Amino acid sequence: MLVKFAVIAGNASRDLAKRIARRLKAPYIEAQTKIFPDGESKITFSSIPKKSIILVVQSTYPPVDTNLLQTLAIISQARKASSKIYAIIPYMGYARQDRQFLSGEVVTMSIVAKMLQAVGAKKVIVVDIHSKTALNHFKIPTVNVSAIPELAKYFKKLKIKKPLVVSPDTGGSSRAKKFASLLNTDFITLKKSRNRNTGKVQIQSSKVDVHGRDLVVIDDIISTGGSIIKATQFLKKQKCKRVFVACTHGLFVGDAERKIKKAGVSKIISTNTIPRSTSKVDMAGVIAKSI
Ligand code: R5P
């Protein structure tokens, strides 16, 4: 049977892939993955409709390298059935290694781009990639979908009275501005520094006017939670009211979620680019529309 689209789900993004398939009224194919005791992946899947546009959906969150390798293997297999393979990688691991920060560092994002192209991806679709520089490593078309409108819709429903939106660093300032305008409110940007060797973050801002305000701190990624925790501790010292947190990709490495709550955050909301208990915002509709 000839169908326009077929969706293949990797192990890391089954629910999101199913939702995208439903939106596109496309057949959903699940890759069966098995991890051998030595860590190797074995991937098997049933027949793929020929000549369709095949959408391979898989975020590359931890275990990053395993999920990445599985994505490459699925694309490579799908390429046998069709020349039109779109890699939907809602959370793109390695995107923060998009340039050389310290001498001698490998720009691993460029290797990831080369591998995805080498196995046959003809287009890459991501959600809120950490920086557009990461996409410059691709020689095929790329689409960067924004989660901000969907996160804003969710926060509108919470009916927080005129919250102040906060970006924890200057790099996230335009994100905070967009989010604040959708919530019809104002925003501020904190200054953050990160030690490139230890990874430790510090908030460098001095005084900010947050007294008596409910805040929504918005970031693209929460990994160890260090940025959000430092920002929350700083903002709480300035006598704000409640602190809410919104992010696109909730990695929550280790016990980051517990530590963030312990720092005084009332609620953490993320999208389903990474399936977590905080993933209240569904990106399937926006991803499906972008295809
Ligand atoms: C950095 O610039 C990013 O936008 C995030 O703020 C960062 O990746 C979060 O990492 P962590 O949770 O480990 O501080």
mmCIF file with all atom_site columns, C-alpha atoms in Angstrom, residues 190 208 210-215 217 228-244 260-266:
data_model
loop_
_atom_site.group_PDB
_atom_site.id
_atom_site.type_symbol
_atom_site.label_atom_id
_atom_site.label_alt_id
_atom_site.label_comp_id
_atom_site.label_asym_id
_atom_site.label_entity_id
_atom_site.label_seq_id
_atom_site.pdbx_PDB_ins_code
_atom_site.Cartn_x
_atom_site.Cartn_y
_atom_site.Cartn_z
_atom_site.occupancy
_atom_site.B_iso_or_equiv
_atom_site.pdbx_formal_charge
_atom_site.auth_seq_id
_atom_site.auth_comp_id
_atom_site.auth_asym_id
_atom_site.auth_atom_id
_atom_site.pdbx_PDB_model_num
ATOM 1  C CA . LEU A 1 190 ? 19.908 37.167 34.924 1.00 0.00 ? 190 LEU A CA 1
ATOM 2  C CA . VAL A 1 208 ? 16.673 42.552 40.668 1.00 0.00 ? 208 VAL A CA 1
ATOM 3  C CA . VAL A 1 210 ? 11.153 40.660 41.993 1.00 0.00 ? 210 VAL A CA 1
ATOM 4  C CA . HIS A 1 211 ? 9.770  41.541 45.437 1.00 0.00 ? 211 HIS A CA 1
ATOM 5  C CA . GLY A 1 212 ? 6.289  40.072 45.932 1.00 0.00 ? 212 GLY A CA 1
ATOM 6  C CA . ARG A 1 213 ? 6.057  38.697 42.373 1.00 0.00 ? 213 ARG A CA 1
ATOM 7  C CA . ASP A 1 214 ? 5.347  35.139 41.258 1.00 0.00 ? 214 ASP A CA 1
ATOM 8  C CA . LEU A 1 215 ? 8.070  34.120 38.802 1.00 0.00 ? 215 LEU A CA 1
ATOM 9  C CA . VAL A 1 217 ? 11.979 30.834 35.151 1.00 0.00 ? 217 VAL A CA 1
ATOM 10 C CA . ILE A 1 228 ? 17.748 26.637 37.871 1.00 0.00 ? 228 ILE A CA 1
ATOM 11 C CA . ILE A 1 229 ? 18.809 25.973 41.479 1.00 0.00 ? 229 ILE A CA 1
ATOM 12 C CA . LYS A 1 230 ? 21.269 28.893 41.540 1.00 0.00 ? 230 LYS A CA 1
ATOM 13 C CA . ALA A 1 231 ? 18.698 31.183 39.896 1.00 0.00 ? 231 ALA A CA 1
ATOM 14 C CA . THR A 1 232 ? 15.965 30.121 42.349 1.00 0.00 ? 232 THR A CA 1
ATOM 15 C CA . GLN A 1 233 ? 18.207 30.604 45.396 1.00 0.00 ? 233 GLN A CA 1
ATOM 16 C CA . PHE A 1 234 ? 19.161 34.066 44.127 1.00 0.00 ? 234 PHE A CA 1
ATOM 17 C CA . LEU A 1 235 ? 15.554 35.065 43.377 1.00 0.00 ? 235 LEU A CA 1
ATOM 18 C CA . LYS A 1 236 ? 14.264 33.782 46.716 1.00 0.00 ? 236 LYS A CA 1
ATOM 19 C CA . LYS A 1 237 ? 16.859 35.955 48.502 1.00 0.00 ? 237 LYS A CA 1
ATOM 20 C CA . GLN A 1 238 ? 15.336 38.926 46.666 1.00 0.00 ? 238 GLN A CA 1
ATOM 21 C CA . LYS A 1 239 ? 11.987 38.102 48.315 1.00 0.00 ? 239 LYS A CA 1
ATOM 22 C CA . CYS A 1 240 ? 9.982  36.938 45.330 1.00 0.00 ? 240 CYS A CA 1
ATOM 23 C CA . LYS A 1 241 ? 6.786  34.913 45.905 1.00 0.00 ? 241 LYS A CA 1
ATOM 24 C CA . ARG A 1 242 ? 6.477  31.534 44.183 1.00 0.00 ? 242 ARG A CA 1
ATOM 25 C CA . VAL A 1 243 ? 8.962  30.252 41.572 1.00 0.00 ? 243 VAL A CA 1
ATOM 26 C CA . PHE A 1 244 ? 7.636  28.157 38.684 1.00 0.00 ? 244 PHE A CA 1
ATOM 27 C CA . ILE A 1 260 ? 15.189 21.812 42.237 1.00 0.00 ? 260 ILE A CA 1
ATOM 28 C CA . LYS A 1 261 ? 12.084 21.272 44.403 1.00 0.00 ? 261 LYS A CA 1
ATOM 29 C CA . LYS A 1 262 ? 14.285 21.469 47.515 1.00 0.00 ? 262 LYS A CA 1
ATOM 30 C CA . ALA A 1 263 ? 15.554 24.862 46.326 1.00 0.00 ? 263 ALA A CA 1
ATOM 31 C CA . GLY A 1 264 ? 11.948 26.100 46.621 1.00 0.00 ? 264 GLY A CA 1
ATOM 32 C CA . VAL A 1 265 ? 10.450 25.668 43.139 1.00 0.00 ? 265 VAL A CA 1
ATOM 33 C CA . SER A 1 266 ? 6.647  25.221 43.314 1.00 0.00 ? 266 SER A CA 1
#
